[in-house]
Amino acid sequence: FAPALWHRPGRGPRYQQLHDHIAAAIRDGRLADGAQLPPERELAELAQVSRVTVRRAITKLVAAGQVDQRRGAGSFVRRGSVKLEHTLSTLTSFTEYMRARGLTSTSQVLARGLFPPAPDETVALGLATSARVARIERLRSADGVPMALERSSLPADILPDPDLVDLSLYTVLRAAGTAPHRALQRISAVNLAAREAERMALPEGAAALLIERTGYLASGRPIEFTRGLYRPDIYDFVAELRLED
Ligand code: 16G
């Protein structure tokens, strides 16, 4: 959280610039959920503004519900107010995405093994019904906060031993030269069933984003079908749109 902004002359009142700078740091994860903001005096020094200006910027963040002020303790990023912006144009793994934001990802494996494919897996992976599918169900957390519940399915010849997946599925696939080269994603809104809600520490029926990713090798063969339930209060999916030629 370096106030690099202050090296450039900005537009608008100073308090607004400082507000925008802190809000951006919260949005892109440089200031983490629950993190303490630098003390007023320090912010004023860093930003070379008066303490009145700092106070105005913080008051605006408090009014927007992004920051909590605790008497005698200071200002903190309000828990649960952090949104993670996930760009839709690059193919990244959960582990890489969190690492890039300075967050530590952990996974709790709920189930894994080789199974006969379910109908949706047969269709997505183009499998024969006699084939076997490697399936891993994981609860994925960032800095200890449950973020997503994912079920990844791959043809058994691509992942013969699902127990090999420790932290990152894509790391295992990359080592074998079988990581997806491109992927298609479908995003829809769902309400969590009781079991899913419990695992994500959310109330039953809570809204979630369902993201289904089908990953393909360069040859066009589908090798990954992941069905992930993501917390909509944390994730924003962002895509850049261009005018068609
Ligand atoms: C992401 C992918 C998921 C992939 C996983 C691999 C989305 C919506 N989904 O969660 O399809 O299987 O990353 O992550 O981005 P890993 O390598 O950390 O296990």
PDB file of N, CA and C in Angstrom, residues 42-115:
ATOM      1  N   GLU A  42       0.293   9.320   9.942  1.00  0.00           N
ATOM      2  CA  GLU A  42       1.176   8.724   8.951  1.00  0.00           C
ATOM      3  C   GLU A  42       0.632   8.932   7.534  1.00  0.00           C
ATOM      4  N   LEU A  43      -0.689   8.749   7.395  1.00  0.00           N
ATOM      5  CA  LEU A  43      -1.317   8.956   6.081  1.00  0.00           C
ATOM      6  C   LEU A  43      -1.126  10.397   5.620  1.00  0.00           C
ATOM      7  N   ALA A  44      -1.277  11.336   6.573  1.00  0.00           N
ATOM      8  CA  ALA A  44      -1.133  12.741   6.238  1.00  0.00           C
ATOM      9  C   ALA A  44       0.294  13.025   5.749  1.00  0.00           C
ATOM     10  N   GLU A  45       1.258  12.368   6.407  1.00  0.00           N
ATOM     11  CA  GLU A  45       2.655  12.560   6.038  1.00  0.00           C
ATOM     12  C   GLU A  45       2.953  11.959   4.667  1.00  0.00           C
ATOM     13  N   LEU A  46       2.487  10.703   4.480  1.00  0.00           N
ATOM     14  CA  LEU A  46       2.721   9.989   3.220  1.00  0.00           C
ATOM     15  C   LEU A  46       2.112  10.750   2.050  1.00  0.00           C
ATOM     16  N   ALA A  47       0.885  11.202   2.259  1.00  0.00           N
ATOM     17  CA  ALA A  47       0.155  11.846   1.165  1.00  0.00           C
ATOM     18  C   ALA A  47       0.420  13.342   1.094  1.00  0.00           C
ATOM     19  N   GLN A  48       1.175  13.842   2.072  1.00  0.00           N
ATOM     20  CA  GLN A  48       1.480  15.275   2.158  1.00  0.00           C
ATOM     21  C   GLN A  48       0.224  16.125   2.085  1.00  0.00           C
ATOM     22  N   VAL A  49      -0.706  15.751   2.948  1.00  0.00           N
ATOM     23  CA  VAL A  49      -1.941  16.526   3.082  1.00  0.00           C
ATOM     24  C   VAL A  49      -2.157  16.771   4.578  1.00  0.00           C
ATOM     25  N   SER A  50      -3.140  17.592   4.887  1.00  0.00           N
ATOM     26  CA  SER A  50      -3.403  17.866   6.301  1.00  0.00           C
ATOM     27  C   SER A  50      -4.207  16.719   6.906  1.00  0.00           C
ATOM     28  N   ARG A  51      -4.226  16.672   8.222  1.00  0.00           N
ATOM     29  CA  ARG A  51      -4.991  15.614   8.893  1.00  0.00           C
ATOM     30  C   ARG A  51      -6.484  15.800   8.655  1.00  0.00           C
ATOM     31  N   VAL A  52      -6.911  17.016   8.445  1.00  0.00           N
ATOM     32  CA  VAL A  52      -8.330  17.284   8.136  1.00  0.00           C
ATOM     33  C   VAL A  52      -8.698  16.580   6.820  1.00  0.00           C
ATOM     34  N   THR A  53      -7.785  16.664   5.846  1.00  0.00           N
ATOM     35  CA  THR A  53      -8.009  16.026   4.546  1.00  0.00           C
ATOM     36  C   THR A  53      -8.086  14.509   4.705  1.00  0.00           C
ATOM     37  N   VAL A  54      -7.181  13.948   5.520  1.00  0.00           N
ATOM     38  CA  VAL A  54      -7.198  12.498   5.772  1.00  0.00           C
ATOM     39  C   VAL A  54      -8.539  12.112   6.388  1.00  0.00           C
ATOM     40  N   ARG A  55      -8.961  12.911   7.371  1.00  0.00           N
ATOM     41  CA  ARG A  55     -10.217  12.616   8.076  1.00  0.00           C
ATOM     42  C   ARG A  55     -11.397  12.622   7.112  1.00  0.00           C
ATOM     43  N   ARG A  56     -11.400  13.572   6.191  1.00  0.00           N
ATOM     44  CA  ARG A  56     -12.509  13.654   5.225  1.00  0.00           C
ATOM     45  C   ARG A  56     -12.529  12.422   4.325  1.00  0.00           C
ATOM     46  N   ALA A  57     -11.340  11.998   3.891  1.00  0.00           N
ATOM     47  CA  ALA A  57     -11.254  10.811   3.009  1.00  0.00           C
ATOM     48  C   ALA A  57     -11.773   9.587   3.755  1.00  0.00           C
ATOM     49  N   ILE A  58     -11.365   9.458   5.022  1.00  0.00           N
ATOM     50  CA  ILE A  58     -11.762   8.276   5.804  1.00  0.00           C
ATOM     51  C   ILE A  58     -13.258   8.320   6.102  1.00  0.00           C
ATOM     52  N   THR A  59     -13.777   9.500   6.392  1.00  0.00           N
ATOM     53  CA  THR A  59     -15.213   9.621   6.663  1.00  0.00           C
ATOM     54  C   THR A  59     -16.010   9.119   5.464  1.00  0.00           C
ATOM     55  N   LYS A  60     -15.532   9.421   4.275  1.00  0.00           N
ATOM     56  CA  LYS A  60     -16.228   8.987   3.062  1.00  0.00           C
ATOM     57  C   LYS A  60     -16.166   7.456   2.913  1.00  0.00           C
ATOM     58  N   LEU A  61     -15.031   6.867   3.254  1.00  0.00           N
ATOM     59  CA  LEU A  61     -14.898   5.401   3.180  1.00  0.00           C
ATOM     60  C   LEU A  61     -15.788   4.737   4.225  1.00  0.00           C
ATOM     61  N   VAL A  62     -15.910   5.383   5.386  1.00  0.00           N
ATOM     62  CA  VAL A  62     -16.764   4.850   6.449  1.00  0.00           C
ATOM     63  C   VAL A  62     -18.221   4.905   5.987  1.00  0.00           C
ATOM     64  N   ALA A  63     -18.599   6.032   5.377  1.00  0.00           N
ATOM     65  CA  ALA A  63     -19.983   6.207   4.919  1.00  0.00           C
ATOM     66  C   ALA A  63     -20.322   5.168   3.847  1.00  0.00           C
ATOM     67  N   ALA A  64     -19.339   4.788   3.042  1.00  0.00           N
ATOM     68  CA  ALA A  64     -19.579   3.806   1.971  1.00  0.00           C
ATOM     69  C   ALA A  64     -19.492   2.375   2.484  1.00  0.00           C
ATOM     70  N   GLY A  65     -19.230   2.224   3.792  1.00  0.00           N
ATOM     71  CA  GLY A  65     -19.188   0.875   4.379  1.00  0.00           C
ATOM     72  C   GLY A  65     -17.910   0.112   4.072  1.00  0.00           C
ATOM     73  N   GLN A  66     -16.877   0.810   3.608  1.00  0.00           N
ATOM     74  CA  GLN A  66     -15.643   0.098   3.277  1.00  0.00           C
ATOM     75  C   GLN A  66     -14.658   0.058   4.438  1.00  0.00           C
ATOM     76  N   VAL A  67     -14.831   1.000   5.349  1.00  0.00           N
ATOM     77  CA  VAL A  67     -13.890   1.119   6.472  1.00  0.00           C
ATOM     78  C   VAL A  67     -14.681   1.270   7.767  1.00  0.00           C
ATOM     79  N   ASP A  68     -14.156   0.656   8.821  1.00  0.00           N
ATOM     80  CA  ASP A  68     -14.749   0.812  10.157  1.00  0.00           C
ATOM     81  C   ASP A  68     -13.767   1.596  11.005  1.00  0.00           C
ATOM     82  N   GLN A  69     -14.309   2.515  11.822  1.00  0.00           N
ATOM     83  CA  GLN A  69     -13.425   3.232  12.743  1.00  0.00           C
ATOM     84  C   GLN A  69     -13.696   2.722  14.139  1.00  0.00           C
ATOM     85  N   ARG A  70     -12.635   2.312  14.829  1.00  0.00           N
ATOM     86  CA  ARG A  70     -12.812   1.862  16.216  1.00  0.00           C
ATOM     87  C   ARG A  70     -12.096   2.839  17.118  1.00  0.00           C
ATOM     88  N   ARG A  71     -12.860   3.343  18.045  1.00  0.00           N
ATOM     89  CA  ARG A  71     -12.334   4.362  18.957  1.00  0.00           C
ATOM     90  C   ARG A  71     -11.036   3.903  19.629  1.00  0.00           C
ATOM     91  N   GLY A  72     -10.031   4.720  19.523  1.00  0.00           N
ATOM     92  CA  GLY A  72      -8.764   4.413  20.180  1.00  0.00           C
ATOM     93  C   GLY A  72      -7.916   3.377  19.450  1.00  0.00           C
ATOM     94  N   ALA A  73      -8.520   2.647  18.497  1.00  0.00           N
ATOM     95  CA  ALA A  73      -7.766   1.573  17.836  1.00  0.00           C
ATOM     96  C   ALA A  73      -7.376   1.938  16.410  1.00  0.00           C
ATOM     97  N   GLY A  74      -8.157   2.784  15.763  1.00  0.00           N
ATOM     98  CA  GLY A  74      -7.823   3.180  14.400  1.00  0.00           C
ATOM     99  C   GLY A  74      -8.881   2.787  13.390  1.00  0.00           C
ATOM    100  N   SER A  75      -8.490   2.800  12.120  1.00  0.00           N
ATOM    101  CA  SER A  75      -9.420   2.488  11.027  1.00  0.00           C
ATOM    102  C   SER A  75      -9.038   1.161  10.387  1.00  0.00           C
ATOM    103  N   PHE A  76     -10.049   0.381  10.051  1.00  0.00           N
ATOM    104  CA  PHE A  76      -9.821  -0.959   9.504  1.00  0.00           C
ATOM    105  C   PHE A  76     -10.678  -1.171   8.261  1.00  0.00           C
ATOM    106  N   VAL A  77     -10.153  -1.936   7.315  1.00  0.00           N
ATOM    107  CA  VAL A  77     -10.957  -2.326   6.152  1.00  0.00           C
ATOM    108  C   VAL A  77     -12.077  -3.208   6.681  1.00  0.00           C
ATOM    109  N   ARG A  78     -13.332  -2.839   6.381  1.00  0.00           N
ATOM    110  CA  ARG A  78     -14.444  -3.621   6.939  1.00  0.00           C
ATOM    111  C   ARG A  78     -14.431  -5.044   6.405  1.00  0.00           C
ATOM    112  N   ARG A  79     -14.554  -5.995   7.310  1.00  0.00           N
ATOM    113  CA  ARG A  79     -14.544  -7.406   6.917  1.00  0.00           C
ATOM    114  C   ARG A  79     -15.696  -7.681   5.968  1.00  0.00           C
ATOM    115  N   GLY A  80     -15.406  -8.393   4.899  1.00  0.00           N
ATOM    116  CA  GLY A  80     -16.456  -8.753   3.948  1.00  0.00           C
ATOM    117  C   GLY A  80     -16.699  -7.664   2.911  1.00  0.00           C
ATOM    118  N   SER A  81     -15.996  -6.530   3.035  1.00  0.00           N
ATOM    119  CA  SER A  81     -16.248  -5.469   2.057  1.00  0.00           C
ATOM    120  C   SER A  81     -15.301  -5.590   0.863  1.00  0.00           C
ATOM    121  N   VAL A  82     -14.333  -6.505   0.981  1.00  0.00           N
ATOM    122  CA  VAL A  82     -13.347  -6.613  -0.079  1.00  0.00           C
ATOM    123  C   VAL A  82     -13.900  -7.411  -1.241  1.00  0.00           C
ATOM    124  N   LYS A  83     -13.814  -6.833  -2.388  1.00  0.00           N
ATOM    125  CA  LYS A  83     -14.259  -7.506  -3.605  1.00  0.00           C
ATOM    126  C   LYS A  83     -13.023  -7.933  -4.366  1.00  0.00           C
ATOM    127  N   LEU A  84     -13.034  -9.116  -4.911  1.00  0.00           N
ATOM    128  CA  LEU A  84     -11.916  -9.554  -5.728  1.00  0.00           C
ATOM    129  C   LEU A  84     -12.329  -9.422  -7.181  1.00  0.00           C
ATOM    130  N   GLU A  85     -11.553  -8.676  -7.931  1.00  0.00           N
ATOM    131  CA  GLU A  85     -11.876  -8.537  -9.353  1.00  0.00           C
ATOM    132  C   GLU A  85     -11.135  -9.611 -10.111  1.00  0.00           C
ATOM    133  N   HIS A  86     -11.896 -10.413 -10.823  1.00  0.00           N
ATOM    134  CA  HIS A  86     -11.318 -11.536 -11.547  1.00  0.00           C
ATOM    135  C   HIS A  86     -11.514 -11.289 -13.033  1.00  0.00           C
ATOM    136  N   THR A  87     -10.407 -11.092 -13.726  1.00  0.00           N
ATOM    137  CA  THR A  87     -10.585 -10.812 -15.146  1.00  0.00           C
ATOM    138  C   THR A  87     -10.947 -12.092 -15.897  1.00  0.00           C
ATOM    139  N   LEU A  88     -11.824 -11.931 -16.866  1.00  0.00           N
ATOM    140  CA  LEU A  88     -12.342 -13.099 -17.575  1.00  0.00           C
ATOM    141  C   LEU A  88     -11.548 -13.424 -18.829  1.00  0.00           C
ATOM    142  N   SER A  89     -10.470 -12.674 -19.089  1.00  0.00           N
ATOM    143  CA  SER A  89      -9.780 -12.926 -20.353  1.00  0.00           C
ATOM    144  C   SER A  89      -8.499 -13.743 -20.203  1.00  0.00           C
ATOM    145  N   THR A  90      -8.076 -14.020 -18.960  1.00  0.00           N
ATOM    146  CA  THR A  90      -6.861 -14.834 -18.815  1.00  0.00           C
ATOM    147  C   THR A  90      -7.182 -16.135 -18.085  1.00  0.00           C
ATOM    148  N   LEU A  91      -6.454 -17.150 -18.466  1.00  0.00           N
ATOM    149  CA  LEU A  91      -6.677 -18.484 -17.918  1.00  0.00           C
ATOM    150  C   LEU A  91      -5.748 -18.697 -16.728  1.00  0.00           C
ATOM    151  N   THR A  92      -6.263 -18.473 -15.530  1.00  0.00           N
ATOM    152  CA  THR A  92      -5.418 -18.641 -14.347  1.00  0.00           C
ATOM    153  C   THR A  92      -6.022 -19.693 -13.427  1.00  0.00           C
ATOM    154  N   SER A  93      -5.218 -20.155 -12.505  1.00  0.00           N
ATOM    155  CA  SER A  93      -5.713 -21.104 -11.507  1.00  0.00           C
ATOM    156  C   SER A  93      -6.037 -20.324 -10.241  1.00  0.00           C
ATOM    157  N   PHE A  94      -6.801 -20.944  -9.390  1.00  0.00           N
ATOM    158  CA  PHE A  94      -7.169 -20.330  -8.111  1.00  0.00           C
ATOM    159  C   PHE A  94      -5.911 -19.926  -7.335  1.00  0.00           C
ATOM    160  N   THR A  95      -4.948 -20.863  -7.278  1.00  0.00           N
ATOM    161  CA  THR A  95      -3.720 -20.615  -6.513  1.00  0.00           C
ATOM    162  C   THR A  95      -2.968 -19.405  -7.061  1.00  0.00           C
ATOM    163  N   GLU A  96      -2.822 -19.343  -8.383  1.00  0.00           N
ATOM    164  CA  GLU A  96      -2.093 -18.220  -9.004  1.00  0.00           C
ATOM    165  C   GLU A  96      -2.826 -16.904  -8.779  1.00  0.00           C
ATOM    166  N   TYR A  97      -4.137 -16.963  -8.942  1.00  0.00           N
ATOM    167  CA  TYR A  97      -4.946 -15.757  -8.807  1.00  0.00           C
ATOM    168  C   TYR A  97      -4.794 -15.162  -7.400  1.00  0.00           C
ATOM    169  N   MET A  98      -4.875 -16.028  -6.385  1.00  0.00           N
ATOM    170  CA  MET A  98      -4.771 -15.538  -5.009  1.00  0.00           C
ATOM    171  C   MET A  98      -3.348 -15.063  -4.707  1.00  0.00           C
ATOM    172  N   ARG A  99      -2.378 -15.817  -5.216  1.00  0.00           N
ATOM    173  CA  ARG A  99      -0.980 -15.437  -4.959  1.00  0.00           C
ATOM    174  C   ARG A  99      -0.696 -14.049  -5.534  1.00  0.00           C
ATOM    175  N   ALA A 100      -1.232 -13.786  -6.723  1.00  0.00           N
ATOM    176  CA  ALA A 100      -1.009 -12.489  -7.368  1.00  0.00           C
ATOM    177  C   ALA A 100      -1.584 -11.348  -6.523  1.00  0.00           C
ATOM    178  N   ARG A 101      -2.545 -11.683  -5.658  1.00  0.00           N
ATOM    179  CA  ARG A 101      -3.130 -10.661  -4.790  1.00  0.00           C
ATOM    180  C   ARG A 101      -2.544 -10.686  -3.384  1.00  0.00           C
ATOM    181  N   GLY A 102      -1.488 -11.438  -3.208  1.00  0.00           N
ATOM    182  CA  GLY A 102      -0.829 -11.507  -1.904  1.00  0.00           C
ATOM    183  C   GLY A 102      -1.617 -12.305  -0.888  1.00  0.00           C
ATOM    184  N   LEU A 103      -2.567 -13.129  -1.365  1.00  0.00           N
ATOM    185  CA  LEU A 103      -3.362 -13.947  -0.444  1.00  0.00           C
ATOM    186  C   LEU A 103      -2.863 -15.387  -0.498  1.00  0.00           C
ATOM    187  N   THR A 104      -2.947 -16.064   0.631  1.00  0.00           N
ATOM    188  CA  THR A 104      -2.501 -17.452   0.676  1.00  0.00           C
ATOM    189  C   THR A 104      -3.699 -18.355   0.469  1.00  0.00           C
ATOM    190  N   SER A 105      -3.616 -19.224  -0.533  1.00  0.00           N
ATOM    191  CA  SER A 105      -4.747 -20.123  -0.785  1.00  0.00           C
ATOM    192  C   SER A 105      -4.514 -21.459  -0.093  1.00  0.00           C
ATOM    193  N   THR A 106      -5.592 -21.990   0.418  1.00  0.00           N
ATOM    194  CA  THR A 106      -5.548 -23.331   0.990  1.00  0.00           C
ATOM    195  C   THR A 106      -6.743 -24.089   0.424  1.00  0.00           C
ATOM    196  N   SER A 107      -6.634 -25.407   0.398  1.00  0.00           N
ATOM    197  CA  SER A 107      -7.736 -26.214  -0.101  1.00  0.00           C
ATOM    198  C   SER A 107      -8.016 -27.329   0.878  1.00  0.00           C
ATOM    199  N   GLN A 108      -9.294 -27.551   1.118  1.00  0.00           N
ATOM    200  CA  GLN A 108      -9.672 -28.710   1.924  1.00  0.00           C
ATOM    201  C   GLN A 108     -10.282 -29.702   0.937  1.00  0.00           C
ATOM    202  N   VAL A 109      -9.654 -30.859   0.813  1.00  0.00           N
ATOM    203  CA  VAL A 109     -10.190 -31.857  -0.120  1.00  0.00           C
ATOM    204  C   VAL A 109     -11.369 -32.550   0.546  1.00  0.00           C
ATOM    205  N   LEU A 110     -12.538 -32.483  -0.097  1.00  0.00           N
ATOM    206  CA  LEU A 110     -13.738 -33.077   0.489  1.00  0.00           C
ATOM    207  C   LEU A 110     -13.941 -34.498  -0.038  1.00  0.00           C
ATOM    208  N   ALA A 111     -13.530 -34.725  -1.267  1.00  0.00           N
ATOM    209  CA  ALA A 111     -13.645 -36.065  -1.858  1.00  0.00           C
ATOM    210  C   ALA A 111     -12.735 -36.122  -3.064  1.00  0.00           C
ATOM    211  N   ARG A 112     -12.183 -37.269  -3.349  1.00  0.00           N
ATOM    212  CA  ARG A 112     -11.438 -37.433  -4.592  1.00  0.00           C
ATOM    213  C   ARG A 112     -11.298 -38.907  -4.919  1.00  0.00           C
ATOM    214  N   GLY A 113     -11.143 -39.194  -6.193  1.00  0.00           N
ATOM    215  CA  GLY A 113     -10.986 -40.574  -6.611  1.00  0.00           C
ATOM    216  C   GLY A 113     -11.317 -40.727  -8.083  1.00  0.00           C
ATOM    217  N   LEU A 114     -11.346 -41.986  -8.541  1.00  0.00           N
ATOM    218  CA  LEU A 114     -11.721 -42.291  -9.923  1.00  0.00           C
ATOM    219  C   LEU A 114     -13.126 -42.872  -9.882  1.00  0.00           C
ATOM    220  N   PHE A 115     -14.003 -42.322 -10.718  1.00  0.00           N
ATOM    221  CA  PHE A 115     -15.415 -42.711 -10.667  1.00  0.00           C
ATOM    222  C   PHE A 115     -15.963 -42.915 -12.080  1.00  0.00           C
TER     223      PHE A 115
END
